[in-house]
Amino acid sequence: MHAGSCLTVTKMKTLDEYLRDAEQAHGHLCAGQVLGVRLAMLGLVKLGIDDPYGKDRKRLVTFVEIDRCATDAVSVVTGCRLGKRALKFRDWGKMAATFVDVSTSKAVRIAAKESSKALARQMHPELADKNNQQMLAYREMSEDDLFTVQWVKVELPPEEFPGYRGERIVCESCGEGINFHREIRREGKVLCRSCAGERYYEPV
C-alpha cells in the first residue's frame, strides 16, 4: 500500500497536510519527519483511530523509542504530548513507536526497516543528497517496504494514564516532591530516584 492509499479515513489529514504541520512544529522538514508522519498515520489506521484531536483524543497513548525528528512528527499526527502524559519516551535508540488504544487495550508497534535506506538509494540515484533522497523515497515507498508491524500487549498501570491524580510523596533525603509512584523504598525510607542513586546529573 502506497502513501496515498492509507488516507481513506475521513477525519485524518493527508500526508502533505501532516508534513506541513510537522515542518512548522519541528522547524524544518527532513527524512525523519516524513518517516515519523507515515509511521504515526499507519499506527492510527491499524487501531481504527480517525480523529486523534477530536472524539478519539483520550483513546491513545504512544510510546516512542528515540529522541529524533520522527518523534516530533509522531506527536503532531497523534496529538500525544509529554505534558498530557499521552506520550511516553523509552530511550532505546530505535526508530519505532508503539500505539496503545486505552479503550480496547489493543496495541501495535511499528518500526522503520533498515532496508528502507538502501531502497531509497535504489529508487532515486539521481539525488546526491541523502536526506533529499530519503525524503522523496519515504513518501513513495509502500508501508511493507518502510515498516515492520507487530501487534503487542502493553501493561499500563493507573499512574501511567493521562489525568491520573495520585498521592504526592516527599523524598525523605532531599525533601523534593515525587509524583506518579516514582519513589523508591529502601531500608524503610522513601527516596526519590536521584537520592536512591539513579541520576543523570551530579551536584557541583
GROMACS .gro file of C-alpha atoms in nm:
model
  204
    1MET     CA    1   0.000   0.000   0.000
    2HIS     CA    2   0.144   0.337  -0.101
    3ALA     CA    3   0.143   0.661   0.095
    4GLY     CA    4  -0.180   0.787  -0.055
    5SER     CA    5  -0.364   0.459  -0.001
    6CYS     CA    6  -0.368   0.490   0.379
    7LEU     CA    7  -0.568   0.812   0.364
    8THR     CA    8  -0.916   0.665   0.334
    9VAL     CA    9  -1.005   0.760   0.692
   10THR     CA   10  -1.206   1.079   0.669
   11LYS     CA   11  -1.100   1.277   0.976
   12MET     CA   12  -0.727   1.231   0.929
   13LYS     CA   13  -0.534   1.484   0.727
   14THR     CA   14  -0.345   1.399   0.410
   15LEU     CA   15   0.023   1.313   0.415
   16ASP     CA   16   0.111   1.655   0.270
   17GLU     CA   17  -0.100   1.834   0.532
   18TYR     CA   18   0.066   1.645   0.816
   19LEU     CA   19   0.410   1.715   0.668
   20ARG     CA   20   0.334   2.088   0.664
   21ASP     CA   21   0.221   2.069   1.027
   22ALA     CA   22   0.531   1.870   1.121
   23GLU     CA   23   0.763   2.115   0.945
   24GLN     CA   24   0.604   2.405   1.130
   25ALA     CA   25   0.623   2.231   1.467
   26HIS     CA   26   0.976   2.098   1.424
   27GLY     CA   27   1.131   2.391   1.240
   28HIS     CA   28   1.233   2.210   0.923
   29LEU     CA   29   1.133   1.917   0.705
   30CYS     CA   30   1.362   1.616   0.680
   31ALA     CA   31   1.354   1.244   0.608
   32GLY     CA   32   1.290   1.168   0.974
   33GLN     CA   33   0.980   1.386   0.969
   34VAL     CA   34   0.843   1.202   0.666
   35LEU     CA   35   0.915   0.870   0.833
   36GLY     CA   36   0.753   0.980   1.159
   37VAL     CA   37   0.439   1.111   0.991
   38ARG     CA   38   0.386   0.794   0.792
   39LEU     CA   39   0.464   0.573   1.092
   40ALA     CA   40   0.208   0.754   1.306
   41MET     CA   41  -0.056   0.757   1.033
   42LEU     CA   42  -0.018   0.383   0.994
   43GLY     CA   43  -0.047   0.333   1.371
   44LEU     CA   44  -0.373   0.527   1.382
   45VAL     CA   45  -0.515   0.335   1.088
   46LYS     CA   46  -0.423  -0.001   1.244
   47LEU     CA   47  -0.607   0.096   1.566
   48GLY     CA   48  -0.903   0.250   1.385
   49ILE     CA   49  -0.843   0.592   1.540
   50ASP     CA   50  -0.951   0.853   1.289
   51ASP     CA   51  -0.991   1.168   1.498
   52PRO     CA   52  -0.699   1.195   1.744
   53TYR     CA   53  -0.761   1.564   1.811
   54GLY     CA   54  -1.136   1.525   1.850
   55LYS     CA   55  -1.355   1.240   1.969
   56ASP     CA   56  -1.060   0.998   1.996
   57ARG     CA   57  -0.823   1.232   2.182
   58LYS     CA   58  -0.834   1.034   2.508
   59ARG     CA   59  -0.805   0.691   2.349
   60LEU     CA   60  -0.440   0.698   2.255
   61VAL     CA   61  -0.112   0.659   2.445
   62THR     CA   62   0.204   0.647   2.234
   63PHE     CA   63   0.547   0.512   2.328
   64VAL     CA   64   0.838   0.648   2.122
   65GLU     CA   65   1.180   0.484   2.128
   66ILE     CA   66   1.409   0.760   2.001
   67ASP     CA   67   1.457   1.133   2.058
   68ARG     CA   68   1.496   1.236   1.696
   69CYS     CA   69   1.299   1.429   1.434
   70ALA     CA   70   1.050   1.148   1.381
   71THR     CA   71   0.929   1.176   1.739
   72ASP     CA   72   0.810   1.533   1.685
   73ALA     CA   73   0.624   1.416   1.375
   74VAL     CA   74   0.460   1.131   1.568
   75SER     CA   75   0.341   1.383   1.826
   76VAL     CA   76   0.197   1.612   1.558
   77VAL     CA   77  -0.005   1.334   1.395
   78THR     CA   78  -0.131   1.166   1.712
   79GLY     CA   79  -0.180   1.470   1.933
   80CYS     CA   80   0.008   1.284   2.208
   81ARG     CA   81   0.228   1.512   2.419
   82LEU     CA   82   0.461   1.457   2.713
   83GLY     CA   83   0.278   1.728   2.906
   84LYS     CA   84  -0.051   1.545   2.854
   85ARG     CA   85   0.111   1.221   2.972
   86ALA     CA   86  -0.004   1.059   2.649
   87LEU     CA   87   0.348   1.045   2.501
   88LYS     CA   88   0.592   0.808   2.670
   89PHE     CA   89   0.965   0.808   2.591
   90ARG     CA   90   1.172   0.491   2.611
   91ASP     CA   91   1.534   0.568   2.525
   92TRP     CA   92   1.610   0.260   2.316
   93GLY     CA   93   1.761   0.444   2.018
   94LYS     CA   94   1.520   0.278   1.774
   95MET     CA   95   1.312   0.439   1.502
   96ALA     CA   96   0.995   0.284   1.638
   97ALA     CA   97   0.675   0.367   1.822
   98THR     CA   98   0.401   0.171   1.992
   99PHE     CA   99   0.044   0.298   1.976
  100VAL     CA  100  -0.196   0.189   2.252
  101ASP     CA  101  -0.573   0.225   2.234
  102VAL     CA  102  -0.661   0.252   2.602
  103SER     CA  103  -1.030   0.194   2.529
  104THR     CA  104  -0.968  -0.153   2.386
  105SER     CA  105  -0.615  -0.234   2.518
  106LYS     CA  106  -0.509  -0.307   2.160
  107ALA     CA  107  -0.152  -0.201   2.085
  108VAL     CA  108   0.063  -0.202   1.773
  109ARG     CA  109   0.437  -0.145   1.748
  110ILE     CA  110   0.569  -0.009   1.421
  111ALA     CA  111   0.940   0.011   1.342
  112ALA     CA  112   1.125   0.150   1.044
  113LYS     CA  113   1.311  -0.109   0.838
  114GLU     CA  114   1.685  -0.061   0.799
  115SER     CA  115   1.650  -0.184   0.440
  116SER     CA  116   1.448   0.129   0.353
  117LYS     CA  117   1.768   0.336   0.336
  118ALA     CA  118   1.922   0.115   0.069
  119LEU     CA  119   1.590   0.105  -0.115
  120ALA     CA  120   1.582   0.487  -0.114
  121ARG     CA  121   1.922   0.492  -0.286
  122GLN     CA  122   1.795   0.250  -0.548
  123MET     CA  123   1.478   0.449  -0.606
  124HIS     CA  124   1.647   0.787  -0.650
  125PRO     CA  125   2.013   0.752  -0.750
  126GLU     CA  126   1.983   1.084  -0.932
  127LEU     CA  127   1.972   1.267  -0.599
  128ALA     CA  128   2.315   1.309  -0.444
  129ASP     CA  129   2.194   1.440  -0.108
  130LYS     CA  130   2.096   1.151   0.119
  131ASN     CA  131   1.828   1.349   0.305
  132ASN     CA  132   1.656   1.460  -0.016
  133GLN     CA  133   1.683   1.106  -0.149
  134GLN     CA  134   1.516   0.961   0.158
  135MET     CA  135   1.257   1.238   0.189
  136LEU     CA  136   1.127   1.160  -0.159
  137ALA     CA  137   1.155   0.783  -0.135
  138TYR     CA  138   0.987   0.765   0.205
  139ARG     CA  139   0.685   0.943   0.060
  140GLU     CA  140   0.663   0.691  -0.223
  141MET     CA  141   0.751   0.357  -0.062
  142SER     CA  142   0.488   0.103   0.031
  143GLU     CA  143   0.421   0.054   0.401
  144ASP     CA  144   0.558  -0.300   0.371
  145ASP     CA  145   0.889  -0.164   0.240
  146LEU     CA  146   0.909   0.102   0.511
  147PHE     CA  147   0.788  -0.067   0.829
  148THR     CA  148   0.750  -0.381   1.032
  149VAL     CA  149   0.417  -0.404   1.215
  150GLN     CA  150   0.369  -0.612   1.528
  151TRP     CA  151   0.064  -0.644   1.749
  152VAL     CA  152   0.179  -0.628   2.111
  153LYS     CA  153   0.047  -0.612   2.466
  154VAL     CA  154   0.131  -0.310   2.683
  155GLU     CA  155   0.058  -0.311   3.054
  156LEU     CA  156  -0.045   0.038   3.164
  157PRO     CA  157  -0.089   0.077   3.540
  158PRO     CA  158  -0.328   0.352   3.653
  159GLU     CA  159  -0.047   0.601   3.723
  160GLU     CA  160   0.056   0.593   3.355
  161PHE     CA  161  -0.278   0.719   3.225
  162PRO     CA  162  -0.339   1.081   3.130
  163GLY     CA  163  -0.534   1.261   3.401
  164TYR     CA  164  -0.414   1.037   3.683
  165ARG     CA  165  -0.431   1.210   4.021
  166GLY     CA  166  -0.221   1.027   4.275
  167GLU     CA  167  -0.070   1.087   4.613
  168ARG     CA  168   0.233   1.315   4.617
  169ILE     CA  169   0.523   1.166   4.814
  170VAL     CA  170   0.809   1.366   4.967
  171CYS     CA  171   1.163   1.228   4.947
  172GLU     CA  172   1.300   1.177   5.297
  173SER     CA  173   1.650   1.272   5.182
  174CYS     CA  174   1.620   1.584   4.963
  175GLY     CA  175   1.266   1.693   5.052
  176GLU     CA  176   1.151   1.719   4.690
  177GLY     CA  177   0.803   1.602   4.590
  178ILE     CA  178   0.752   1.290   4.381
  179ASN     CA  179   0.451   1.218   4.161
  180PHE     CA  180   0.307   0.908   3.992
  181HIS     CA  181   0.458   0.642   4.220
  182ARG     CA  182   0.813   0.709   4.103
  183GLU     CA  183   0.956   0.684   4.456
  184ILE     CA  184   1.196   0.415   4.572
  185ARG     CA  185   1.150   0.248   4.912
  186ARG     CA  186   1.478   0.138   5.059
  187GLU     CA  187   1.566   0.029   5.414
  188GLY     CA  188   1.246   0.181   5.549
  189LYS     CA  189   1.299   0.515   5.374
  190VAL     CA  190   1.107   0.675   5.090
  191LEU     CA  191   1.352   0.820   4.838
  192CYS     CA  192   1.336   0.991   4.501
  193ARG     CA  193   1.523   0.814   4.225
  194SER     CA  194   1.808   1.062   4.237
  195CYS     CA  195   1.871   1.011   4.606
  196ALA     CA  196   1.843   0.637   4.551
  197GLY     CA  197   2.135   0.662   4.307
  198GLU     CA  198   1.955   0.673   3.972
  199ARG     CA  199   2.059   1.014   3.845
  200TYR     CA  200   2.156   1.184   3.520
  201TYR     CA  201   2.336   1.472   3.699
  202GLU     CA  202   2.594   1.519   3.970
  203PRO     CA  203   2.587   1.812   4.218
  204VAL     CA  204   2.872   2.062   4.174
   0.00000   0.00000   0.00000
